[in-house]
Coordinates of C-alpha atoms in Angstrom, one line a residue:
M1 CA -14.2 -38.7 155.6
D2 CA -13.1 -35.7 154.2
I3 CA -15.3 -34.8 151.0
I4 CA -13.7 -32.1 149.6
Q5 CA -10.7 -32.1 147.4
L6 CA -8.8 -29.5 145.1
L7 CA -9.5 -30.4 141.1
P8 CA -7.1 -31.1 139.1
D9 CA -5.5 -27.9 136.8
S10 CA -6.5 -30.3 133.7
V11 CA -10.2 -29.9 135.2
A12 CA -9.6 -26.1 136.3
N13 CA -8.9 -25.4 132.6
Q14 CA -11.6 -26.8 131.3
I15 CA -14.4 -25.3 133.4
A16 CA -12.7 -21.9 132.5
A17 CA -12.4 -22.6 129.0
G18 CA -16.4 -22.5 129.3
E19 CA -16.2 -19.1 129.6
V20 CA -13.4 -18.2 127.8
V21 CA -13.5 -19.4 124.9
Q22 CA -16.8 -20.5 123.9
R23 CA -16.4 -21.3 119.8
P24 CA -13.3 -20.5 117.6
S25 CA -14.1 -16.9 117.5
S26 CA -13.6 -16.5 120.7
V27 CA -9.8 -17.8 120.3
V28 CA -9.6 -15.7 117.2
K29 CA -10.0 -13.0 119.6
E30 CA -7.5 -14.1 122.5
L31 CA -4.8 -14.4 119.8
M32 CA -5.1 -11.7 118.0
E33 CA -5.1 -9.3 121.2
N34 CA -2.2 -11.1 122.2
A35 CA -0.2 -10.5 119.3
I36 CA -1.7 -6.1 119.4
D37 CA -0.1 -6.8 123.0
A38 CA 3.3 -8.3 121.6
G39 CA 3.1 -5.0 120.2
S40 CA 3.0 -6.9 116.2
S41 CA 2.8 -4.6 113.5
K42 CA 1.3 -7.6 111.2
V43 CA -0.8 -10.0 112.0
D44 CA -1.6 -13.0 110.0
V45 CA -5.4 -15.0 111.0
S46 CA -5.6 -18.2 108.7
V47 CA -8.5 -20.8 109.6
Y48 CA -9.8 -23.8 108.0
D49 CA -13.4 -25.4 108.3
A50 CA -14.4 -22.2 110.5
G51 CA -11.5 -23.3 112.3
K52 CA -12.9 -26.3 113.5
T53 CA -10.3 -27.8 112.0
S54 CA -7.8 -25.1 112.5
I55 CA -6.7 -22.2 113.8
Q56 CA -3.6 -20.0 112.7
V57 CA -2.5 -16.7 114.3
I58 CA 0.5 -15.0 113.3
D59 CA 2.6 -12.4 114.5
D60 CA 5.2 -10.2 114.4
G61 CA 5.7 -8.9 118.0
K62 CA 8.6 -9.5 121.0
G63 CA 8.0 -13.3 120.4
M64 CA 8.5 -15.4 123.9
S65 CA 11.6 -16.5 125.7
D66 CA 11.7 -20.7 125.8
T67 CA 10.7 -20.5 129.4
D68 CA 8.1 -17.9 129.2
A69 CA 6.8 -19.9 125.7
R70 CA 6.3 -23.2 128.5
L71 CA 4.6 -20.4 131.2
A72 CA 2.4 -18.9 129.2
F73 CA 0.2 -22.1 129.1
E74 CA 0.2 -21.9 133.7
R75 CA -3.5 -20.9 134.5
H76 CA -2.8 -16.8 135.9
A77 CA 0.5 -16.4 134.0
T78 CA 0.6 -13.3 132.6
S79 CA 3.6 -10.2 132.4
K80 CA 0.2 -7.8 131.7
I81 CA 0.5 -7.4 135.4
R82 CA 2.4 -7.3 138.7
K83 CA -0.4 -6.4 141.6
A84 CA -3.5 -5.5 142.2
E85 CA -3.5 -2.0 141.7
D86 CA -2.0 -2.4 138.3
L87 CA -6.0 -3.0 137.2
F88 CA -6.5 0.3 137.0
T89 CA -3.7 1.3 135.0
L90 CA -4.7 -1.5 131.9
H91 CA -3.1 -0.5 129.1
T92 CA -3.4 -4.1 127.0
M93 CA -6.0 -6.0 126.0
G94 CA -5.2 -9.1 128.5
F95 CA -4.6 -9.2 131.7
R96 CA -6.7 -12.0 133.5
G97 CA -4.2 -15.1 132.0
E98 CA -6.8 -17.3 131.3
A99 CA -6.9 -17.3 127.7
L100 CA -3.6 -19.7 126.4
P101 CA -4.5 -22.3 129.3
S102 CA -8.1 -22.3 128.1
I103 CA -7.6 -22.8 124.7
A104 CA -5.5 -25.4 125.6
A105 CA -7.3 -27.4 127.5
V106 CA -9.4 -28.0 124.9
A107 CA -7.7 -28.0 121.5
Q108 CA -4.3 -29.2 120.7
V109 CA -1.9 -25.9 120.0
T110 CA 1.1 -25.4 118.7
L111 CA 3.3 -22.5 119.7
I112 CA 6.2 -21.2 117.7
T113 CA 8.2 -18.1 118.7
R114 CA 11.5 -16.4 119.3
T115 CA 12.3 -12.8 121.2
V116 CA 14.5 -10.5 119.5
G117 CA 17.9 -11.5 121.3
N118 CA 18.3 -15.3 120.3
D119 CA 19.1 -16.4 117.2
I120 CA 17.0 -19.6 117.9
G121 CA 13.6 -20.0 118.6
T122 CA 11.1 -22.6 120.7
E123 CA 8.5 -24.8 119.9
V124 CA 6.3 -26.3 122.4
C125 CA 3.6 -28.7 121.6
I126 CA 0.2 -28.6 124.4
H127 CA -2.8 -31.2 124.0
G128 CA -5.9 -30.9 126.8
S129 CA -3.2 -29.5 129.3
R130 CA -0.6 -32.0 128.8
L131 CA 2.8 -31.1 127.9
V132 CA 3.6 -33.0 124.7
S133 CA 7.0 -31.0 123.5
Q134 CA 9.2 -28.5 124.0
E135 CA 12.8 -27.7 121.8
P136 CA 14.5 -25.6 120.2
C137 CA 13.9 -24.2 116.0
S138 CA 14.5 -21.7 113.5
C139 CA 11.5 -19.6 113.2
P140 CA 11.2 -15.6 112.8
V141 CA 10.9 -12.8 115.7
G142 CA 7.6 -13.0 116.6
A143 CA 5.0 -16.1 117.4
N144 CA 2.8 -18.3 115.7
F145 CA 0.4 -19.8 117.5
E146 CA -1.6 -22.9 115.7
V147 CA -4.7 -24.2 117.5
S148 CA -6.1 -28.0 116.0
N149 CA -9.1 -29.5 116.2
L150 CA -11.1 -27.6 119.2
F151 CA -12.9 -29.2 121.7
Y152 CA -11.1 -32.6 120.2
N153 CA -11.5 -33.7 123.8
I154 CA -15.0 -32.3 124.9
P155 CA -17.6 -34.0 122.3
A156 CA -20.7 -31.9 123.1
R157 CA -19.1 -29.0 123.2
R158 CA -17.8 -29.7 119.2
K159 CA -21.7 -30.7 119.1
F160 CA -22.9 -28.0 119.6
L161 CA -21.1 -25.8 117.3
K162 CA -23.3 -23.9 114.5
S163 CA -22.2 -24.0 111.1
D164 CA -19.1 -23.0 109.3
K165 CA -21.2 -20.6 107.0
T166 CA -22.3 -19.0 111.0
E167 CA -19.1 -19.7 112.8
M168 CA -17.0 -17.8 110.1
A169 CA -19.5 -15.1 110.0
N170 CA -18.4 -15.0 114.4
I171 CA -14.6 -15.0 113.3
A172 CA -14.8 -12.7 110.5
Q173 CA -16.7 -10.1 113.7
E174 CA -14.1 -10.2 115.9
F175 CA -11.4 -9.5 113.3
Q176 CA -13.4 -7.0 111.7
R177 CA -13.3 -5.3 115.5
I178 CA -9.8 -6.1 116.4
A179 CA -8.9 -4.3 112.6
L180 CA -10.7 -1.3 113.2
A181 CA -9.5 -0.4 116.9
N182 CA -6.0 -0.7 115.5
P183 CA -6.0 1.5 112.1
S184 CA -2.2 0.9 112.2
V185 CA -1.5 -2.5 112.3
A186 CA -1.6 -4.8 109.4
F187 CA -4.1 -7.4 109.0
S188 CA -5.1 -10.7 106.9
L189 CA -7.7 -12.9 106.9
T190 CA -7.4 -16.3 104.8
Q191 CA -10.6 -18.8 105.0
D192 CA -9.7 -22.2 103.8
G193 CA -6.3 -21.4 101.9
K194 CA -7.8 -18.0 100.1
C195 CA -7.5 -14.8 101.6
V196 CA -10.6 -13.4 102.4
V197 CA -9.6 -9.7 103.8
S198 CA -6.2 -7.5 103.4
L199 CA -5.6 -4.6 105.4
P200 CA -2.4 -2.4 105.2
E201 CA -1.2 -0.1 107.7
S202 CA -3.1 2.8 107.2
G203 CA -5.9 5.9 109.1
L204 CA -9.2 5.2 110.9
L205 CA -11.1 6.3 108.0
Q206 CA -9.4 4.6 105.3
R207 CA -9.7 1.2 107.2
I208 CA -13.3 1.6 107.6
V209 CA -13.4 2.5 103.4
N210 CA -11.2 -0.8 103.3
L211 CA -13.4 -2.9 105.5
F212 CA -16.8 -1.5 104.6
G213 CA -16.8 0.2 101.3
R214 CA -16.2 3.1 99.5
K215 CA -19.7 4.6 100.1
F216 CA -18.9 5.0 103.6
K217 CA -16.6 7.6 102.9
E218 CA -19.4 10.2 102.1
Q219 CA -21.5 9.2 104.6
L220 CA -19.8 10.0 108.5
L221 CA -18.9 12.6 109.7
E222 CA -15.4 13.3 111.6
I223 CA -16.6 13.9 115.6
D224 CA -12.7 15.4 117.9
V225 CA -14.3 16.5 121.5
E226 CA -11.8 16.7 124.2
T227 CA -12.6 17.8 127.6
T228 CA -11.1 17.2 131.6
L229 CA -12.7 13.8 131.9
I230 CA -12.6 11.8 128.3
R231 CA -12.1 12.9 124.6
I232 CA -14.2 11.4 122.1
H233 CA -13.5 10.7 118.5
G234 CA -14.2 8.9 115.1
F235 CA -16.8 9.3 113.0
V236 CA -20.9 9.0 113.2
G237 CA -23.1 8.5 110.4
K238 CA -25.0 11.8 108.6
P239 CA -28.9 12.0 109.2
D240 CA -29.9 10.5 105.1
S241 CA -27.5 7.5 106.1
A242 CA -30.2 6.2 108.5
C243 CA -31.6 2.6 107.6
R244 CA -34.1 0.2 109.5
K245 CA -32.2 -2.7 109.0
K246 CA -29.7 -3.4 111.5
A247 CA -26.7 -0.3 111.1
D248 CA -22.4 -0.8 111.3
Q249 CA -22.1 0.8 114.8
Y250 CA -18.6 -0.2 116.8
L251 CA -17.7 1.5 120.3
F252 CA -14.0 1.5 121.3
V253 CA -12.9 2.9 124.9
N254 CA -9.2 2.9 125.0
G255 CA -8.3 0.4 122.0
R256 CA -10.9 -2.1 123.4
Y257 CA -14.2 -2.8 121.8
M258 CA -16.8 -2.5 123.9
K259 CA -20.9 -3.1 124.3
S260 CA -22.8 0.1 125.8
P261 CA -26.9 0.2 125.5
Y262 CA -26.7 3.0 127.9
F263 CA -24.0 5.2 125.3
H264 CA -25.6 3.7 122.5
K265 CA -28.8 5.8 123.2
A266 CA -27.2 8.7 124.1
I267 CA -26.1 8.8 120.6
M268 CA -29.3 8.0 119.3
E269 CA -30.7 10.9 121.2
A270 CA -28.6 13.1 118.8
F271 CA -30.3 12.4 116.1
A272 CA -33.8 13.3 118.0
H273 CA -36.8 14.7 115.2
L274 CA -33.6 14.1 112.6
I275 CA -34.2 10.0 111.4
P276 CA -37.5 8.2 112.0
D277 CA -37.5 6.6 115.5
D278 CA -36.6 2.8 114.4
A279 CA -34.3 4.1 112.1
Q280 CA -30.2 3.3 112.7
I281 CA -27.5 5.4 111.9
P282 CA -23.9 4.0 111.3
Y283 CA -21.2 5.3 113.7
F284 CA -17.9 4.4 114.8
I285 CA -16.7 6.3 118.0
Y286 CA -13.5 6.0 120.2
F287 CA -13.5 7.0 124.1
D288 CA -10.2 7.3 125.6
I289 CA -10.4 7.9 129.4
D290 CA -8.3 7.4 132.5
P291 CA -7.9 3.1 132.9
A292 CA -8.9 4.6 136.6
N293 CA -12.2 5.5 135.8
I294 CA -13.4 2.3 134.2
D295 CA -13.4 -1.4 135.0
V296 CA -13.1 -4.3 131.9
N297 CA -13.1 -7.1 134.7
I298 CA -16.5 -7.5 134.8
S299 CA -16.5 -10.7 132.3
P300 CA -14.0 -13.1 130.7
T301 CA -14.8 -11.6 127.4
K302 CA -14.6 -8.0 128.2
T303 CA -17.3 -6.6 126.6
E304 CA -18.8 -5.1 128.9
I305 CA -17.4 -2.2 130.5
K306 CA -18.2 -0.2 134.3
F307 CA -17.5 3.7 133.7
E308 CA -17.5 5.8 137.2
N309 CA -19.3 8.7 135.2
E310 CA -21.2 7.5 133.0
S311 CA -23.9 10.0 133.7
T312 CA -21.4 12.4 132.9
I313 CA -20.3 11.3 129.9
W314 CA -23.8 11.3 128.1
P315 CA -24.3 14.8 127.8
I316 CA -20.6 15.2 126.4
I317 CA -21.7 12.5 124.1
V318 CA -24.6 13.9 122.8
A319 CA -23.4 17.8 122.9
A320 CA -20.3 16.1 120.5
V321 CA -22.4 14.3 118.4
R322 CA -24.5 17.2 118.0
D323 CA -21.8 20.1 117.5
T324 CA -20.3 17.4 114.8
L325 CA -23.7 17.6 112.4
G326 CA -24.4 21.6 113.0
R327 CA -20.6 21.4 112.1
F328 CA -20.8 20.2 108.8
N329 CA -24.4 21.3 108.3
A330 CA -25.9 17.9 108.4
I331 CA -29.1 19.3 109.7
P332 CA -31.7 22.1 108.8
T333 CA -30.9 25.8 108.9
L334 CA -32.1 28.9 108.1
D335 CA -30.4 30.6 105.0
F336 CA -29.9 34.0 106.1
D337 CA -27.7 35.1 103.3
V338 CA -28.9 37.7 101.0
E339 CA -26.8 38.5 98.4
G340 CA -28.2 38.4 94.9
K341 CA -31.3 37.6 96.2
P342 CA -34.3 40.5 95.3
D343 CA -34.5 43.1 97.6
I344 CA -37.4 43.3 100.0
P345 CA -38.4 46.8 101.8
A346 CA -39.0 46.4 105.2
F347 CA -42.7 48.0 105.6
S348 CA -43.6 50.7 107.9
Q349 CA -46.8 52.4 109.0
A350 CA -46.2 55.7 107.0
D351 CA -46.8 52.8 103.9
L352 CA -50.6 52.3 105.4
L353 CA -51.6 55.8 104.2
E354 CA -50.6 54.4 100.5
V355 CA -52.8 51.1 100.7
R356 CA -55.6 51.3 98.0
A357 CA -57.5 48.6 97.0
P358 CA -56.6 46.6 94.5
R359 CA -58.3 47.0 90.6
I360 CA -59.3 44.8 88.0
H361 CA -58.6 45.5 84.4
V362 CA -61.1 43.5 81.9
D363 CA -60.7 43.2 78.2
E364 CA -64.2 43.1 77.1
D365 CA -63.2 42.6 73.4
F366 CA -61.1 39.4 74.1
N367 CA -62.1 36.7 71.8
P368 CA -60.5 33.8 72.2
F369 CA -62.3 32.4 69.0
R370 CA -60.9 34.6 66.7
S371 CA -57.6 34.4 65.4
T372 CA -55.7 37.7 66.5
Q373 CA -55.8 38.8 69.9
T374 CA -57.1 42.1 69.9
S375 CA -61.3 42.3 68.8
R376 CA -63.7 45.1 68.4
R377 CA -67.4 44.4 69.7
S378 CA -68.4 45.7 66.2
D379 CA -67.4 42.2 65.2
V380 CA -69.0 39.3 67.8
G381 CA -71.7 40.1 65.8
Q382 CA -71.0 38.3 63.1
W383 CA -70.4 35.2 64.5
Q384 CA -71.8 33.1 61.6
S385 CA -68.8 32.9 60.3
L386 CA -67.1 30.7 63.2
Y387 CA -69.7 28.1 61.4
S388 CA -68.5 28.9 58.2
G389 CA -68.4 25.2 55.7
L390 CA -70.8 23.1 57.9
D391 CA -73.3 23.4 55.1
S392 CA -71.4 21.0 53.3
G393 CA -71.1 18.0 55.7
N394 CA -67.7 17.8 55.6
G395 CA -66.2 18.2 59.1
A396 CA -62.9 17.7 58.0
D397 CA -61.3 21.6 58.4
L398 CA -62.5 22.0 61.6
P399 CA -60.0 22.7 64.2
D400 CA -59.7 20.5 67.6
C401 CA -61.7 22.4 70.0
H402 CA -61.0 21.4 74.1
I403 CA -64.7 23.1 75.7
E404 CA -64.1 22.9 78.9
V405 CA -67.3 22.4 81.4
E406 CA -67.5 25.0 84.7
G407 CA -67.2 23.2 87.8
R408 CA -65.6 20.5 86.4
D409 CA -63.0 18.8 88.2
D410 CA -60.5 17.0 85.6
T411 CA -58.6 14.8 88.4
L412 CA -61.7 13.3 89.9
F413 CA -62.8 12.7 86.6
D414 CA -60.0 11.1 85.0
E415 CA -59.7 9.5 89.1
A416 CA -63.3 8.3 88.2
S417 CA -62.9 7.4 85.1
H418 CA -60.0 5.3 85.8
D419 CA -61.4 3.5 88.8
M420 CA -64.3 2.4 86.7
E421 CA -61.8 0.6 84.6
R422 CA -63.5 -3.6 84.5
S423 CA -63.4 -6.5 82.4
S424 CA -66.3 -8.8 82.8
E425 CA -64.9 -10.7 85.5
H426 CA -62.5 -8.7 87.8
F427 CA -62.9 -5.0 88.9
Q428 CA -59.9 -3.0 90.1
F429 CA -60.4 -0.9 93.7
R430 CA -58.2 1.8 94.7
G431 CA -55.5 0.8 93.0
Q432 CA -54.6 -2.2 95.7
Y433 CA -57.5 -4.4 95.5
I434 CA -58.9 -6.9 92.7
L435 CA -62.4 -7.8 93.1
T436 CA -64.1 -10.5 91.6
S437 CA -67.2 -12.0 91.6
V438 CA -67.3 -16.0 93.0
Q439 CA -70.2 -18.3 93.6
S440 CA -70.0 -17.4 97.6
G441 CA -70.3 -13.7 97.5
L442 CA -67.2 -10.9 96.4
M443 CA -63.8 -12.0 96.0
I444 CA -61.0 -9.4 97.4
V445 CA -57.5 -10.3 96.4
D446 CA -54.6 -8.2 98.0
Q447 CA -53.0 -7.3 94.4
R448 CA -48.8 -6.7 95.7
R449 CA -49.5 -9.9 98.4
A450 CA -50.9 -12.2 96.3
H451 CA -47.9 -11.0 93.7
I452 CA -45.5 -11.6 96.0
R453 CA -47.0 -15.2 96.8
I454 CA -46.6 -15.6 93.3
L455 CA -42.9 -14.3 93.1
Y456 CA -42.0 -16.0 96.1
D457 CA -42.4 -19.9 94.9
R458 CA -41.1 -19.4 91.6
Y459 CA -37.7 -17.8 93.5
M460 CA -37.8 -21.3 95.8
S461 CA -38.9 -23.5 92.4
M462 CA -35.6 -21.8 90.7
M463 CA -33.4 -22.4 93.8
A464 CA -34.5 -25.8 94.3
E465 CA -33.8 -26.3 90.4
R466 CA -31.1 -24.6 89.9
R467 CA -32.6 -22.8 87.0
G468 CA -32.8 -19.3 87.3
A469 CA -33.0 -16.8 84.0
S470 CA -30.4 -13.7 84.2
Q471 CA -30.2 -10.5 82.4
G472 CA -27.2 -9.1 81.6
L473 CA -26.4 -5.6 82.7
L474 CA -24.9 -2.9 80.1
F475 CA -22.8 -2.0 83.0
P476 CA -21.4 -3.8 85.8
E477 CA -22.7 -2.8 89.4
M478 CA -20.2 -3.0 92.5
L479 CA -20.6 -4.2 95.8
S480 CA -18.5 -3.8 98.7
L481 CA -19.5 -5.4 101.9
P482 CA -16.8 -5.5 105.5
P483 CA -15.7 -9.3 106.0
S484 CA -18.7 -10.3 107.8
D485 CA -21.0 -9.9 105.3
A486 CA -18.1 -11.3 102.9
V487 CA -18.4 -14.4 104.8
L488 CA -22.0 -14.5 104.2
V489 CA -22.9 -13.9 100.2
Q490 CA -19.8 -16.5 99.8
H491 CA -21.6 -19.3 101.6
A492 CA -24.8 -17.9 99.8
M493 CA -23.6 -18.0 96.0
D494 CA -24.4 -21.4 94.9
E495 CA -28.4 -19.7 95.8
L496 CA -27.9 -16.3 95.0
R497 CA -26.9 -17.6 90.8
N498 CA -29.3 -21.0 91.2
M499 CA -31.9 -17.2 91.3
G500 CA -30.4 -15.3 88.5
F501 CA -27.6 -13.0 90.4
D502 CA -24.2 -13.1 87.6
I503 CA -21.8 -12.2 90.6
S504 CA -18.2 -12.3 90.7
P505 CA -15.8 -12.3 93.5
L506 CA -13.2 -9.2 92.9
G507 CA -11.3 -9.9 96.2
G508 CA -11.4 -7.7 99.6
G509 CA -14.8 -8.7 99.8
S510 CA -15.7 -6.4 96.3
Y511 CA -18.1 -8.1 93.8
S512 CA -18.8 -7.2 90.0
I513 CA -22.9 -8.0 89.6
N514 CA -23.4 -8.4 86.4
G515 CA -26.9 -9.6 85.5
V516 CA -29.5 -9.7 87.5
P517 CA -32.8 -12.1 88.0
S518 CA -35.0 -11.3 85.1
E519 CA -38.1 -10.0 87.1
L520 CA -36.1 -7.2 89.5
Q521 CA -35.6 -5.1 86.5
G522 CA -35.3 -1.6 87.3
A523 CA -34.6 -2.7 90.9
D524 CA -31.7 -1.4 92.0
P525 CA -29.0 -4.7 92.6
V526 CA -26.4 -3.8 95.1
A527 CA -29.8 -1.7 97.3
V528 CA -31.4 -5.3 97.1
L529 CA -28.4 -7.7 97.4
R530 CA -27.7 -5.3 100.4
Q531 CA -31.2 -6.2 101.6
I532 CA -30.6 -10.1 101.2
V533 CA -27.1 -9.9 103.0
D534 CA -28.7 -8.1 106.3
T535 CA -31.7 -10.7 106.2
L536 CA -29.1 -13.4 107.1
R537 CA -27.0 -11.1 109.4
E538 CA -30.5 -10.5 111.8
K539 CA -32.2 -14.1 111.6
G540 CA -28.6 -15.8 111.7
T541 CA -28.2 -18.4 109.3
A542 CA -29.7 -22.1 109.4
A543 CA -30.4 -24.8 107.5
D544 CA -30.2 -24.0 103.8
G545 CA -34.3 -24.1 103.1
D546 CA -34.3 -21.2 105.4
T547 CA -31.4 -19.0 103.6
R548 CA -33.3 -19.8 100.4
H549 CA -37.0 -18.7 102.5
R550 CA -35.3 -15.8 103.4
M551 CA -33.8 -14.4 100.2
A552 CA -36.9 -15.9 97.9
L553 CA -39.2 -12.9 100.5
V554 CA -36.6 -10.4 99.8
M555 CA -36.1 -10.8 96.2
A556 CA -39.9 -11.1 95.8
R557 CA -41.1 -8.0 97.8
N558 CA -38.4 -5.8 95.8
A559 CA -39.9 -7.8 92.5
A560 CA -43.2 -7.6 93.3
I561 CA -46.0 -4.7 91.9
E562 CA -46.4 -1.4 94.0
V563 CA -49.4 -0.3 95.6
G564 CA -51.9 2.0 93.5
Q565 CA -50.5 0.5 90.6
A566 CA -53.3 0.4 88.2
L567 CA -54.1 -3.1 86.2
N568 CA -55.9 -4.1 82.7
A569 CA -58.3 -6.9 82.6
R570 CA -55.6 -9.1 80.9
E571 CA -52.6 -8.3 84.0
M572 CA -55.3 -8.6 86.6
E573 CA -56.4 -12.4 85.1
S574 CA -53.3 -13.4 84.6
L575 CA -51.9 -12.9 88.3
I576 CA -55.4 -14.1 89.7
A577 CA -54.8 -17.7 87.4
D578 CA -50.9 -17.1 88.5
L579 CA -52.1 -17.1 92.0
F580 CA -54.4 -20.5 92.3
Q581 CA -52.3 -22.3 90.8
C582 CA -49.8 -21.6 94.0
A583 CA -49.9 -24.4 96.6
T584 CA -50.8 -21.7 99.4
P585 CA -52.7 -19.2 97.7
N586 CA -54.7 -17.7 100.7
L587 CA -51.7 -16.5 102.6
T588 CA -47.7 -15.3 102.1
P589 CA -44.9 -16.4 103.0
T590 CA -45.0 -14.6 106.5
G591 CA -48.8 -15.3 107.0
Q592 CA -50.8 -12.2 106.0
T593 CA -53.6 -12.6 104.4
I594 CA -54.5 -12.7 100.6
V595 CA -57.8 -13.4 99.8
S596 CA -60.9 -12.7 101.6
I597 CA -64.7 -13.4 100.4
L598 CA -67.3 -11.0 101.1
K599 CA -70.3 -13.7 101.5
T600 CA -73.2 -12.9 99.9
E601 CA -75.5 -13.2 102.9
Q602 CA -72.9 -10.0 104.7
I603 CA -73.9 -8.5 100.9
E604 CA -77.7 -8.5 101.7
R605 CA -77.6 -7.8 105.2
M606 CA -76.0 -4.2 104.0
F607 CA -79.5 -3.6 102.1

């Protein structure tokens, strides 16, 4: 009995969709790339419920005829290639012919499109790979894709989608990559009816500034090197723009975003000895190379690309980045410009004959206690005049004199007197630890960790009870974020306000910081908010409680007292009292030890 049979097209499409359509951001990526391949000058993306309910991509490209509109949803139907040899001369984003049938297999898709030569367009509706209707309609030139109820026929896949915040961040990330790869195309992204970002047609640097803020304009250096093998152009960050958090790093080849740890290492190699080993540099680097020398058909997502001459490209990247750093004086150099500098005569052997031992001239008549600077030795004997008036018993008219003690180091003296500062109960050691006597021995408290624990619990309570106290700023600060980070801030806005931040969205990823938590006085609010965004982006997004934990931890670390800060008796007493009112006084929120006790028996054994 034969047991092998062909799978129905609907089942085969659902299997293929498992690789191509992993989440809503995959749909956005495929539809935007199709719009770019169609020669669009403007692409509008609109999503509802982070793409779970609806994803709409509208472009003004060449559009499709009624026959092409129906055929586009068949497996391996594409206009990008004709034969196998075309795979080695690819100039388009798509070529596999799997995206549209995979999307149509797991969603309800409506396509409205018209070409330039036709007065009437066509509307195609497909639900779960099944054609529902196709009829003529009136529409502008281009294509309008609407994908509704993603994974409606695969409940398990829909169940395992992440939160709206996570899925929207992924959509914004894909939007960002395609926008960076095509600065000559205008883009817009709308979330739940509200425009998140609008990008006009521009040059590459302006596109980066529109996405990431004006601060990048001063941090980036232009790179442009062309060889017979490859052209490398774009922008790389200055050494002083290095950060320990994840930096904005993008690599593109022939207009396609790619992931390449190998080439990333080459870029960082150019910054060796200029930045710390664990620091990261932002960069936006574009490779233009002959398509015959690369293979993009590695995975359905097409972000992994194989290069024929990887080892040859490596030194070109390193040399190009180092050349850029040198041309813009971004690395330390020796300055031999002597114009306007003092003339330093050159040393010659003849000068040895004129070398003589230096002579010391001492004014033996100098007396610092006299009103005049010069005196005679005959006046030294009249010392009694220095003490005139003492017999009257009134010392109010005596001048203030500072008596120098030979051999005493005033710095050490001041530090010793500071270290001996103590109250009746507490003693501060080296500006880091508070020592106090307890019944079982000597208790040692790390003052910074203790303050972090106190502030962390306070911020968590503020967010839970929605009672954050805000201190208004005299001059509001400006915060500019890329779309993917702006989504994170938008979802965390309520928690930020509960913590004490007064933030007003200005549109386009820009925010006005009008007030900060009262405990954050002296800290840079823009830097603190960027740290919060970096933490949320790095750790991913989870439950609201976990988001609150990360935000409170960043705030506590920025507002806590620093190591080396001197505390008086009252401040130490207040810190210890507040610490032991916490639910977990012996550990920080990340599990570090705050309190340690040196037992009496241990102390006695020392002696």
